Coordinates of C-alpha atoms in Angstrom, one line a residue:
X362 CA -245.1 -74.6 -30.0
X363 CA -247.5 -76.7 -31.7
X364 CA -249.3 -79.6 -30.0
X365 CA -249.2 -82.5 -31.5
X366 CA -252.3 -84.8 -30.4
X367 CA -251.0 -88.8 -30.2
X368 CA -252.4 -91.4 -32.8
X369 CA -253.6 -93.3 -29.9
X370 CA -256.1 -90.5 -29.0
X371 CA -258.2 -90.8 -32.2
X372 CA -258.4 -94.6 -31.9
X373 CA -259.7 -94.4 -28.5
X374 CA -262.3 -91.7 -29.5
X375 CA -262.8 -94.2 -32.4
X376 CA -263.9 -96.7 -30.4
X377 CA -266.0 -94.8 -28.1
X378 CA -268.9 -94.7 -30.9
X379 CA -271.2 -98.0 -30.9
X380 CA -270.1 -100.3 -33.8
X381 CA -273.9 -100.1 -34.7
X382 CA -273.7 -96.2 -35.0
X383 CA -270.7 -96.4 -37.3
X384 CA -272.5 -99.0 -39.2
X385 CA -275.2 -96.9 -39.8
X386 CA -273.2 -93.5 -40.7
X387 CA -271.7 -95.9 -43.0
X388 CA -274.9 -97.0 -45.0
X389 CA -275.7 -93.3 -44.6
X390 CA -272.8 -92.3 -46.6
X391 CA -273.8 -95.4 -49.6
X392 CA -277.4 -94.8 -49.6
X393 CA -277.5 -91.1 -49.2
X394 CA -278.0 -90.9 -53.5
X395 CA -281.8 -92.5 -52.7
X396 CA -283.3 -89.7 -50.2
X397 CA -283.4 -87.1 -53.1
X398 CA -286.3 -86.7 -55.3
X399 CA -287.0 -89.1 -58.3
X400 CA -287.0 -86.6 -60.6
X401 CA -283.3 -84.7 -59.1
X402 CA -282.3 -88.4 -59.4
X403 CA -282.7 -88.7 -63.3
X404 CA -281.2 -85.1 -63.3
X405 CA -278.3 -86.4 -61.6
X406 CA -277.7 -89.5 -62.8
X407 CA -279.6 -90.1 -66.1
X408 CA -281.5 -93.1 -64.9
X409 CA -284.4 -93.7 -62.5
X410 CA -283.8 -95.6 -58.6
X411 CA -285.3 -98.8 -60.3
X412 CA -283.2 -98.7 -63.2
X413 CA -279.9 -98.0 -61.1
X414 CA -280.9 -100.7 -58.8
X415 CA -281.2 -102.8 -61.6
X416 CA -278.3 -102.1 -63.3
X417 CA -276.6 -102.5 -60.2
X418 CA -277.6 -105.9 -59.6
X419 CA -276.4 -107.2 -63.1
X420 CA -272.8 -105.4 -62.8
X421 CA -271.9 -106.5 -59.0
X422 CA -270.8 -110.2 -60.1
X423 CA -268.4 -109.0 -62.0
X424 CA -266.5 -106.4 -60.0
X425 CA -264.0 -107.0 -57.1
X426 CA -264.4 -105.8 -53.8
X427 CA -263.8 -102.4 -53.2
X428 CA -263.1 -99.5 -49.9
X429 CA -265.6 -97.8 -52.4
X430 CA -269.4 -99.1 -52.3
X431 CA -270.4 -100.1 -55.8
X432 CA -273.4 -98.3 -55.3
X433 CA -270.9 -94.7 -55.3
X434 CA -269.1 -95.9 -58.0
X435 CA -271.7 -97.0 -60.2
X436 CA -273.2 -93.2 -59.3
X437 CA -270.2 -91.9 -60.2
X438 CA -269.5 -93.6 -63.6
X439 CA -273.0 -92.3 -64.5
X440 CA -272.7 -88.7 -63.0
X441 CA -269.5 -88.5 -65.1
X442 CA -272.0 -89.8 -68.7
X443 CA -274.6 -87.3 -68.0
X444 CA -272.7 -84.2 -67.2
X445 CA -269.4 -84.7 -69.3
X446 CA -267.2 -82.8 -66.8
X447 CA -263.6 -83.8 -66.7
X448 CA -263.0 -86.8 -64.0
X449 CA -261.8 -83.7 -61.7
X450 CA -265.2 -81.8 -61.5
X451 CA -267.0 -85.4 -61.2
X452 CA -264.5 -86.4 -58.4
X453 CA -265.8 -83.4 -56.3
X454 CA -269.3 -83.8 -56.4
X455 CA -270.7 -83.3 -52.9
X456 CA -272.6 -87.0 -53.3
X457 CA -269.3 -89.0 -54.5
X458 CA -265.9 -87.1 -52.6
X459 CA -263.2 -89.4 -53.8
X460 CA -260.5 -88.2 -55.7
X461 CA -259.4 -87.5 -59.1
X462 CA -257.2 -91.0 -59.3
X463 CA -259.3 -93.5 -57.8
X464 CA -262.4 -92.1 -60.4
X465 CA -260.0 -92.8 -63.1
X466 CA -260.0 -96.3 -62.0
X467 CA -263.6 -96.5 -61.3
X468 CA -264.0 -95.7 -64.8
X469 CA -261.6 -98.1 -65.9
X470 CA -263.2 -100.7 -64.3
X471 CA -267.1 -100.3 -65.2
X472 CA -267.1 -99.1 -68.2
X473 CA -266.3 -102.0 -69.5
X474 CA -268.4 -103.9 -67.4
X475 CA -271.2 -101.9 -68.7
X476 CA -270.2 -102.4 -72.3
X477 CA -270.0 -105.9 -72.1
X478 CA -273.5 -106.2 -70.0
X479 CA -275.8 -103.8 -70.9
X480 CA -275.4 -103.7 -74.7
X481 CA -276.2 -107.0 -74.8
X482 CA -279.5 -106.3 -73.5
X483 CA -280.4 -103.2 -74.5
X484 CA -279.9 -102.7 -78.1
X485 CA -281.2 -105.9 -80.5
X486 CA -281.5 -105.1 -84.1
X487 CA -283.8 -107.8 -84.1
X488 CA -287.4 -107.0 -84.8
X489 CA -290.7 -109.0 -84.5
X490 CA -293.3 -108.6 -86.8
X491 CA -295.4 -106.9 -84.7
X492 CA -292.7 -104.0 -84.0
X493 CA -291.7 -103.6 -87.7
X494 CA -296.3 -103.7 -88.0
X495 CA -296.1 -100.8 -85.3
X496 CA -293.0 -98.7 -86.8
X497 CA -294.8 -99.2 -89.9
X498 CA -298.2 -97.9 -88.4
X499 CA -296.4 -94.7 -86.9
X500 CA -293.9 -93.8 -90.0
X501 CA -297.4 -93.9 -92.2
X502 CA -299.7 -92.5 -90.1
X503 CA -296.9 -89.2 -89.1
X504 CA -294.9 -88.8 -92.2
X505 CA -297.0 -90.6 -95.1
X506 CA -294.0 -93.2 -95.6
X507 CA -295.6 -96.5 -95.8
X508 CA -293.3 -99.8 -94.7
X509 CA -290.9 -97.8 -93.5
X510 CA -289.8 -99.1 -89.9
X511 CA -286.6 -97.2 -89.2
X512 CA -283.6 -94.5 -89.8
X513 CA -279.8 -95.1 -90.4
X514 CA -277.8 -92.3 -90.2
X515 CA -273.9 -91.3 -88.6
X516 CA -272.5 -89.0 -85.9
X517 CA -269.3 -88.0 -84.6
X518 CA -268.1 -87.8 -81.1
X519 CA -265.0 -85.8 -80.6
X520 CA -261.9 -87.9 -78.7
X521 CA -258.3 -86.4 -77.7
X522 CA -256.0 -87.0 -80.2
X523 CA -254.7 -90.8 -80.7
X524 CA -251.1 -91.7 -80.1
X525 CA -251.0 -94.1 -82.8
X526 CA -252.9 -93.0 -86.3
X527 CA -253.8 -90.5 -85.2
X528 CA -254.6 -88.9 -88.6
X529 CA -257.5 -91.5 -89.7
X530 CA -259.5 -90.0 -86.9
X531 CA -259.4 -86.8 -88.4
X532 CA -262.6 -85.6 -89.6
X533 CA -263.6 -83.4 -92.8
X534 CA -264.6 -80.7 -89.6
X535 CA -261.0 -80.6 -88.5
X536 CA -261.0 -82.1 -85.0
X537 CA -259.8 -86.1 -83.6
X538 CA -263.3 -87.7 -83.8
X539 CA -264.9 -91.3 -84.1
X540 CA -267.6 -91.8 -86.7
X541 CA -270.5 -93.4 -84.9
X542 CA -273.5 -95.5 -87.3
X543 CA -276.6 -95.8 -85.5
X544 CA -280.0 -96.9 -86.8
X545 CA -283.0 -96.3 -84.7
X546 CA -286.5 -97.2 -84.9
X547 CA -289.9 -94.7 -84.5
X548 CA -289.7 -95.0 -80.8
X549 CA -286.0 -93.6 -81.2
X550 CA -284.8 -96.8 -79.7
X551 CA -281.4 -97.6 -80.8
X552 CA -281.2 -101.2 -83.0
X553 CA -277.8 -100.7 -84.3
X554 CA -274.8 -99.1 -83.4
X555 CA -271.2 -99.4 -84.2
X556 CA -268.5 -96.7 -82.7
X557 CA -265.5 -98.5 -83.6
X558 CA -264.0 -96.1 -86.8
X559 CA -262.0 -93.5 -87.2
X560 CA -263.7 -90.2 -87.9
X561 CA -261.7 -90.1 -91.5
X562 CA -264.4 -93.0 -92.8
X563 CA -267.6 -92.0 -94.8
X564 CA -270.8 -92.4 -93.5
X565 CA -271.3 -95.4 -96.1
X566 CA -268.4 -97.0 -96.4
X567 CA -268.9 -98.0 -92.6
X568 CA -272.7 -99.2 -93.6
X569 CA -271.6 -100.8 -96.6
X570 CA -269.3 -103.6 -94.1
X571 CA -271.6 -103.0 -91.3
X572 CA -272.9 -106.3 -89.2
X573 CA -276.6 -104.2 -89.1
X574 CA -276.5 -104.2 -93.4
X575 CA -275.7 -108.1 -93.9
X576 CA -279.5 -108.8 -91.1
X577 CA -281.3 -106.1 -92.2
X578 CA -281.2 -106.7 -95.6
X579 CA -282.4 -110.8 -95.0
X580 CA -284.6 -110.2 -91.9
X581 CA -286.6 -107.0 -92.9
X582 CA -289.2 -108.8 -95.5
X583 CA -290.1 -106.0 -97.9
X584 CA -290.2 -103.3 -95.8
X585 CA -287.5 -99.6 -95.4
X586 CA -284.8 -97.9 -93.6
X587 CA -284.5 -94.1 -94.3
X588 CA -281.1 -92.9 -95.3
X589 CA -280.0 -89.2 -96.6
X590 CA -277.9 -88.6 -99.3
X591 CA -274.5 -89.8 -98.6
X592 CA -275.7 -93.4 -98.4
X593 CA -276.3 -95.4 -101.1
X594 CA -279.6 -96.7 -102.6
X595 CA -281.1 -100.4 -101.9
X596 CA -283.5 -102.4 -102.3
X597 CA -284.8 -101.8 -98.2
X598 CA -282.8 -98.2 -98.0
X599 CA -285.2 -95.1 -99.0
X600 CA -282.5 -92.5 -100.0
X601 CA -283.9 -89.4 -101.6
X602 CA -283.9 -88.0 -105.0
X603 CA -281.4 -86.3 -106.4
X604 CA -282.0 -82.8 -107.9
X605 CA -285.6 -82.9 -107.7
X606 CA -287.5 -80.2 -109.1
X607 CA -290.3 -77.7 -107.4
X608 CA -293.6 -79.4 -107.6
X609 CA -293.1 -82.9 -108.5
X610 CA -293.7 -86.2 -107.3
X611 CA -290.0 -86.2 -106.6
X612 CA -289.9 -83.1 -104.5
X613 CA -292.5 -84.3 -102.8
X614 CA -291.3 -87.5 -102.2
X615 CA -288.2 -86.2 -100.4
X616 CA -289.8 -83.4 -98.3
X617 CA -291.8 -86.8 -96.6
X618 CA -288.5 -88.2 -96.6
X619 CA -287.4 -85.5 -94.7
X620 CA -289.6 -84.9 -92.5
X621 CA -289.3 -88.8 -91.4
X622 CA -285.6 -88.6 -90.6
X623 CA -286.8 -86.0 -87.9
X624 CA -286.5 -89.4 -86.2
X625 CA -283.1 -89.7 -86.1
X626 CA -282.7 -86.1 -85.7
X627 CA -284.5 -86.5 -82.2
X628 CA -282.8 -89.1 -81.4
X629 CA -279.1 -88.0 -81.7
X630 CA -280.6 -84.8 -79.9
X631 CA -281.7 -86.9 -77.3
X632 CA -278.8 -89.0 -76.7
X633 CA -276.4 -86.6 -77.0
X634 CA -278.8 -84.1 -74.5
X635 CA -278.8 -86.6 -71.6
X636 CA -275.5 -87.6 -71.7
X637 CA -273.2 -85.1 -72.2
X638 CA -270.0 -86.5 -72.3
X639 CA -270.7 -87.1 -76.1
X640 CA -270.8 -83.4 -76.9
X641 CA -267.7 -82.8 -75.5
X642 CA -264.0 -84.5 -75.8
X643 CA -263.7 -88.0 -74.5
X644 CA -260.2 -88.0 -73.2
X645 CA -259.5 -91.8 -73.9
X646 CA -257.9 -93.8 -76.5
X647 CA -260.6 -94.7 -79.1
X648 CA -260.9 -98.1 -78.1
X649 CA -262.6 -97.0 -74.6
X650 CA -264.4 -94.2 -76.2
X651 CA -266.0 -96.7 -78.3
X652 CA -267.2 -98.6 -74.7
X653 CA -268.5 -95.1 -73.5
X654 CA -270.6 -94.8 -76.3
X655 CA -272.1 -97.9 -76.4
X656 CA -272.7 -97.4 -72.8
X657 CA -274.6 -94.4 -73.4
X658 CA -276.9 -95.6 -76.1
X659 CA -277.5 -98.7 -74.0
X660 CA -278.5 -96.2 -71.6
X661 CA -280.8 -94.4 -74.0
X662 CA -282.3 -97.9 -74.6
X663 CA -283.8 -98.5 -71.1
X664 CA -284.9 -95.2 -70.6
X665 CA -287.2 -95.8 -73.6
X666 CA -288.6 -99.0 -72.5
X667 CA -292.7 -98.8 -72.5
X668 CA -292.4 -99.3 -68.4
X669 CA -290.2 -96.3 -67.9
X670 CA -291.9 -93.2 -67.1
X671 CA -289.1 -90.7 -68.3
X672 CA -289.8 -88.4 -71.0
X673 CA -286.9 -88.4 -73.4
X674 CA -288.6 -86.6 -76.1
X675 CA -287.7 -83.2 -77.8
X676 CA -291.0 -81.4 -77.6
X677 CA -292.0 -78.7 -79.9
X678 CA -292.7 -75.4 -78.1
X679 CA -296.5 -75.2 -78.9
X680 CA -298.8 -77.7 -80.6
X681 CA -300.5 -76.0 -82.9
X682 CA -296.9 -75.1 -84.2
X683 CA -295.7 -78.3 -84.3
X684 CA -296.3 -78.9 -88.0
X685 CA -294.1 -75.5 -89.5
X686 CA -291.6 -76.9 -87.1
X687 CA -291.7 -80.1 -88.4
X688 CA -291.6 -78.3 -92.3
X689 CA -289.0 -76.0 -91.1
X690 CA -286.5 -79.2 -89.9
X691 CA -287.5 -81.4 -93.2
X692 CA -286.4 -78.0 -95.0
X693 CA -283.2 -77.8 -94.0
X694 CA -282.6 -81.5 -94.1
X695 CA -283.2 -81.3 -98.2
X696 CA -280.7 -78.4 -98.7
X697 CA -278.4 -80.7 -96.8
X698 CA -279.1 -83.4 -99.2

């Protein structure tokens, strides 16, 4: 016969333990993510302890009180952007053990706190002289483009299939997708992003009605953005020639053209490389995928501010190979155009 202990035994045991003790196995528990190393700590979460700290002090205004600390759920939201795992794996991680359900809501509930916050912030399409001087400086000095101060070009992150229209998501590749336009500058910052069609729509229709297209074309004052093929030609977008021949100044216009949209190259590689969830299937209906991915590249933002000490960039394996590689990549970016 089993023996059943009463309710009344655990309370009393309960209360043997000093309020302070509890207290302090409680802030234990919340602060627990800090005592690994700063660099496991990035692994982990994608951002650095000042960064999370600071992020955490602009969302906690905004969110209700919780049994959860925010500083667990905000860890959470952002284990769950780095790795990509379904909300099941992320639930179990040894640093956040809630369960599959309540992660669901944590999700619910920053995500669009995030969205609303940290893309305000973190991506501006609007650029000083002296950043379009310094883009300038860098696109001239690496890939011989002169006035050229940043890159437009499209990706598309795979969702779950919608339950309404679903078939303008889509794509030409055969899978449920949303078509997302970013344009970044030399530092592979993110000025422009817009996540909100269907991965049916072509790369320039969505530029052609973009917000980013009516500013840049008044605000940029003579000077580029690179574009490949599919987009149209302008008076401030660089596209490259079509059907250029072997050894003119055509051909060599676009092989420089190429090898400058290594930029955006590096930057999807990067963004989609540190958080993972954009490589693999968002499970949401479009409209919060969209949040998710502005999330993320708000995220990319900050970790390429000049005071942030985390290398985002996609290093070629030795130096003195680094220019092949480089032809190699502007190679196979002109047979693609």
């Amino acid at each position: 016969m089993a023996y059943v202990i009463p309710i009344a035994c655990f309370e009393a045991r309960r209360n043997e333990i000093p309020l302070d003790i509890r207290k302090s196995m409680h802030l234990k528990c919340n602060t627990c993510m800090f005592n690994i190393s700063d660099q496991s700590f990035v692994k982990y979460y994608g951002i650095d302890k000042a960064m999370f700290k600071s992020v955490l002090k602009a969302v906690k205004p905004y969110l209700h009180a919780s049994p959860i600390s925010q500083p667990i759920q905000l860890a959470t939201v952002l284990r769950y952007l780095v790795t990509g795992c379904t909300e099941l794996a992320v639930a179990h991680d040894y640093r956040a053990k809630i369960d599959n359900g309540t992660l669901g809501k944590i999700l619910n509930r920053f995500i669009p706190v995030l969205d609303g916050i940290l893309c305000q912030d973190a991506i501006s399409i609007q650029m000083s002289k002296h950043q379009m001087q310094t883009s300038s400086i860098n696109f001239l000095k690496k890939y011989e483009l002169p006035r050229v101060v940043a890159c437009l070009f499209g990706t598309h992150v795979q969702i779950k299939k919608p339950l309404k229209n679903c078939s303008a998501f889509l794509n030409k590749k055969g899978y449920y997708s949303l078509n997302v336009m970013l344009v970044c500058n030399d530092n592979m910052e993110i000025i422009a992003n817009d996540a909100t069609y269907p991965g049916s729509c072509h790369d320039s229709a969505i530029w052609k009605v973009s917000r980013a297209r009516e500013l840049l074309s008044v605000t940029l004052n003579g000077h580029f953005i690179l574009a490949d093929s599919k987009y149209a030609q302008e008076s401030f977008v660089l596209t490259p020639y079509k059907s250029a021949e072997v050894g003119t100044y055509q051909h060599t216009f676009n092989l420089k053209h190429a090898q400058g949209r290594i930029v955006f190259e590096r930057t999807i590689g990067a963004l989609k490389s540190r958080f993972l969830c954009l490589q693999r299937c968002l499970r949401y209906e479009p409209t919060f995928c969209c949040m998710i991915v502005n999330v993320c590249c708000a995220l990319h933002n900050l970790r390429r501010t000049p005071n942030v000490t985390i290398n985002d960039d996609i290093e070629f394996e030795r130096d003195d190979n680094g220019q092949r590689d480089r032809d190699e990549i502007a190679q196979s970016l002109l047979v693609k155009d």
